[in-house]
Structures are given as structure tokens and as C-alpha cells.
Amino acid sequence: MAIGDAAGGTQWELGTSFAKAFSEKTGGKHKVDLFPNGQLGDEQDTVNNASMGLLDFSILAINNVTPFSPTVGVLTLPYVIQSAEDAKKLTQGEIGKQLTENTIRDAGVRIVGWAYSGFRVLTNSKKPVKTLDDLKGLVVRVPKNEIMIATYQAWGVNPTPMSWAETFTALQQRVVDGQDNPYITVAAMKFNEVQKYITNIRYIFSLEPLIISEQVFQAQKPDVQKAILEAGQAASEHSYKYLLETEEKIRAELTAKGMEISDPANGEKEWIEKATTAVWPKFYKSIGGKDKLDAALKALGR
């Protein structure tokens, strides 16, 4: 199993939980070896490798699945998901099932579990950021993801798309000033060593699917397939619980290590307005039509 993040983050938590459940459900006949920290390649490369049957499993940020199966992008549109409960509702409900089917069709990989990692907060090494004006002048790294790039552009900033593997070094060498990721990732990657300020934006709730190569999945006997799906479900439940139990503690630890945390001004009103009006319409087509977004919002009671 390829894991993009370092050991200690939510990806690792999901992976270890899955491996344990899978081994138990197969009476110890199967075991999964975990390779954290991008040892088996960049996150997007692992989707290619899994689709060709060269890799069994990978856990990766959802934005790295979107280029291969664009309808998954509905979960990464800014401010669609506004709480951990929203994230669980969408991924575990009908929308999640549909996205899994689309991902099998489009990318040759099957989503069997989800890591719930929390909102991607903004960190930087230069100054506290509360307003969009404060954001100007900062060089911010983003993944190579069109929705995230468009969101920063809507906020008046030209972000720097960069692979995850290069991010820590770029922050360390001040090639970029900031990045956004959930608290759990900020702590696992030791970003407190190269970043000083955190802004509690909540434009994207970070979801990290556990994918299996569909070729590999179909080659298994029915009882093993069942064990994979059940272990994925159990690991997803564990991940959700883990997020709720640990995020506050991690925030306190990062503050103790010298990071300063700010909330966006006016309840993030300006950030939300600019992102939703400029970004949502741009991606209706790629997510499969405006009705897909409407269905997601309806499922959330909005």
C-alpha cells in the first residue's frame, strides 16, 4: 500500500487500521505492507500504477484522484462540505457510491475506504492572514488541481502548483511562503518547523480515499473481496472517530510549538462569496453537470 504522507497522519491511521482489519477478517492469511512518505511514487503516479495492476492499494488526497475521475471533484468544490458530518454523509451515502462507480469506470481503481482529515487550513511563514487583502503578496503552494488553483485565483492570488513530495523543501527554502493542509497533516509533516502562522479557513474538507486496483480486486475470491470492503468500511469509521478525537489536541500542540492561529474576518464571508460565485460555475461541466452539485447540496439539506 502506497501512502503519500508520513507515518502519523490520517492516511497512516487509515492504512494501519485497514491492514489490521483485513488481516483479522481473512484469518491472518493476508497482510498488507505499508510504504509511507511517497516511497512508491507521487500520489498521482500511484493511481496510474494501480489502474495497470502494478500496485495493490494507495491512500491519497482526493484532489489527486480528480484528474482521473473528474466527477469526484464535486467533493472538492470550495465550501460544499462545511463540517465533518457533511463529509461523512456524502462519502458514505448515495453520492459516495456513485463516485466509486465512476472512479472504477474512469480510472480503473475502486474506492474502498475514506480518511477524514479535516479542513485544509492555510499556513505561511510571513504574517497573520485574516482577510483576502492579507493574502496578497504571499506565494502559496497548491496541488496540481484546477479547482484549488481557481479558488486562489478567485481570492486574487496566483498560487504555485507543486507536487506534494517537493512541498516541505520549498517551504524550508522559502521558494513558497505557504500552503494549505489539515491540522493533522501540518503536525505529521512537521510544518511547524518551517511555518509560523495558521488561518482557519474551511474551503475544502480534506478527504483521502483508499483505492485498490480494480484488476487486483477482481482477481480475488469473493470472500477476500468481501473482507476488503468490510475492512475499508471499518477503517473509514475509525478514521472519522480519530479525527474528532485528535484535532483539538493537535491544534494545542502546534500552538505550544510556537504557531499562531487566526480566524478569517467576518466568519469568512468574503472568502466564501468570491470562491462559490467564481469557482462553482466553472466546474459544473467537469463534475457531470450542475445537477450533481445540487444533489450533493440537497443531500446535506441545503
Short mmCIF file of N, CA, C and O in Angstrom, two decimals, residues 23 27 30 37-38 40 45 63 92 117 122 156 181 190 203 205 209 236 239 245 255 267 294 296:
data_model
loop_
_atom_site.label_atom_id
_atom_site.label_comp_id
_atom_site.label_asym_id
_atom_site.label_seq_id
_atom_site.Cartn_x
_atom_site.Cartn_y
_atom_site.Cartn_z
N SER A 23 -6.45 -8.30 7.83
CA SER A 23 -5.75 -9.50 8.30
C SER A 23 -6.68 -10.32 9.21
O SER A 23 -6.78 -11.54 9.07
N GLY A 27 -8.46 -14.25 8.60
CA GLY A 27 -7.83 -15.24 9.48
C GLY A 27 -6.31 -15.24 9.39
O GLY A 27 -5.66 -16.28 9.52
N HIS A 30 -3.88 -12.93 4.87
CA HIS A 30 -3.43 -11.80 4.07
C HIS A 30 -2.83 -10.71 4.95
O HIS A 30 -3.37 -10.41 6.01
N ASN A 37 5.21 8.16 3.12
CA ASN A 37 6.12 9.22 2.66
C ASN A 37 6.41 9.18 1.17
O ASN A 37 7.52 9.50 0.73
N GLY A 38 5.44 8.73 0.37
CA GLY A 38 5.63 8.73 -1.09
C GLY A 38 6.72 7.82 -1.58
O GLY A 38 7.25 8.03 -2.68
N LEU A 40 6.55 4.96 -2.83
CA LEU A 40 6.18 4.24 -4.06
C LEU A 40 5.78 5.20 -5.17
O LEU A 40 5.11 4.81 -6.13
N ASP A 45 0.92 9.34 -9.53
CA ASP A 45 1.54 8.16 -10.17
C ASP A 45 0.94 6.86 -9.63
O ASP A 45 0.81 5.87 -10.36
N ASN A 63 -7.94 15.28 -4.23
CA ASN A 63 -7.63 16.13 -5.38
C ASN A 63 -6.68 15.45 -6.36
O ASN A 63 -6.57 15.87 -7.51
N GLN A 92 -20.38 8.37 2.58
CA GLN A 92 -20.99 7.08 2.96
C GLN A 92 -22.38 6.88 2.35
O GLN A 92 -22.96 5.81 2.48
N SER A 117 -9.79 13.93 7.14
CA SER A 117 -8.61 14.62 7.67
C SER A 117 -8.88 16.03 8.18
O SER A 117 -7.98 16.69 8.67
N LEU A 122 -4.85 27.25 6.15
CA LEU A 122 -3.75 27.92 5.44
C LEU A 122 -2.60 28.19 6.41
O LEU A 122 -2.82 28.71 7.50
N GLY A 156 -7.82 36.39 -5.62
CA GLY A 156 -6.87 37.42 -6.05
C GLY A 156 -5.41 37.02 -5.93
O GLY A 156 -4.52 37.87 -5.91
N ASN A 181 -3.31 22.65 4.30
CA ASN A 181 -3.49 21.23 4.62
C ASN A 181 -4.19 21.13 5.97
O ASN A 181 -4.15 22.08 6.75
N LYS A 190 5.52 18.00 10.20
CA LYS A 190 6.38 18.93 10.97
C LYS A 190 6.49 20.30 10.30
O LYS A 190 7.56 20.93 10.28
N TYR A 203 -12.27 26.07 3.28
CA TYR A 203 -12.79 26.00 1.90
C TYR A 203 -12.88 24.57 1.38
O TYR A 203 -13.72 24.24 0.57
N PHE A 205 -12.73 20.44 2.79
CA PHE A 205 -12.57 19.42 3.81
C PHE A 205 -11.76 18.30 3.18
O PHE A 205 -12.13 17.75 2.15
N PRO A 209 -9.13 9.17 -0.05
CA PRO A 209 -9.64 7.82 -0.31
C PRO A 209 -8.55 6.76 -0.30
O PRO A 209 -7.41 7.02 -0.67
N SER A 236 -12.71 3.30 7.69
CA SER A 236 -13.33 4.63 7.50
C SER A 236 -13.98 5.11 8.79
O SER A 236 -13.84 6.27 9.18
N SER A 239 -11.33 6.19 11.11
CA SER A 239 -10.73 7.47 10.71
C SER A 239 -11.58 8.66 11.17
O SER A 239 -11.06 9.66 11.65
N GLU A 245 -11.43 12.96 17.72
CA GLU A 245 -10.71 12.85 19.00
C GLU A 245 -9.39 13.60 19.03
O GLU A 245 -8.93 13.99 20.10
N THR A 255 0.26 25.14 18.70
CA THR A 255 0.35 26.44 19.38
C THR A 255 1.51 26.41 20.37
O THR A 255 2.30 27.36 20.46
N GLY A 267 -16.39 35.85 9.75
CA GLY A 267 -16.86 34.48 9.54
C GLY A 267 -16.57 33.94 8.14
O GLY A 267 -17.31 33.12 7.62
N ASP A 294 -26.08 20.18 -7.14
CA ASP A 294 -27.39 20.36 -6.49
C ASP A 294 -27.76 19.13 -5.66
O ASP A 294 -28.29 19.24 -4.54
N ALA A 296 -25.69 16.99 -4.28
CA ALA A 296 -24.83 16.96 -3.08
C ALA A 296 -25.34 17.93 -2.03
O ALA A 296 -25.44 17.58 -0.84
#
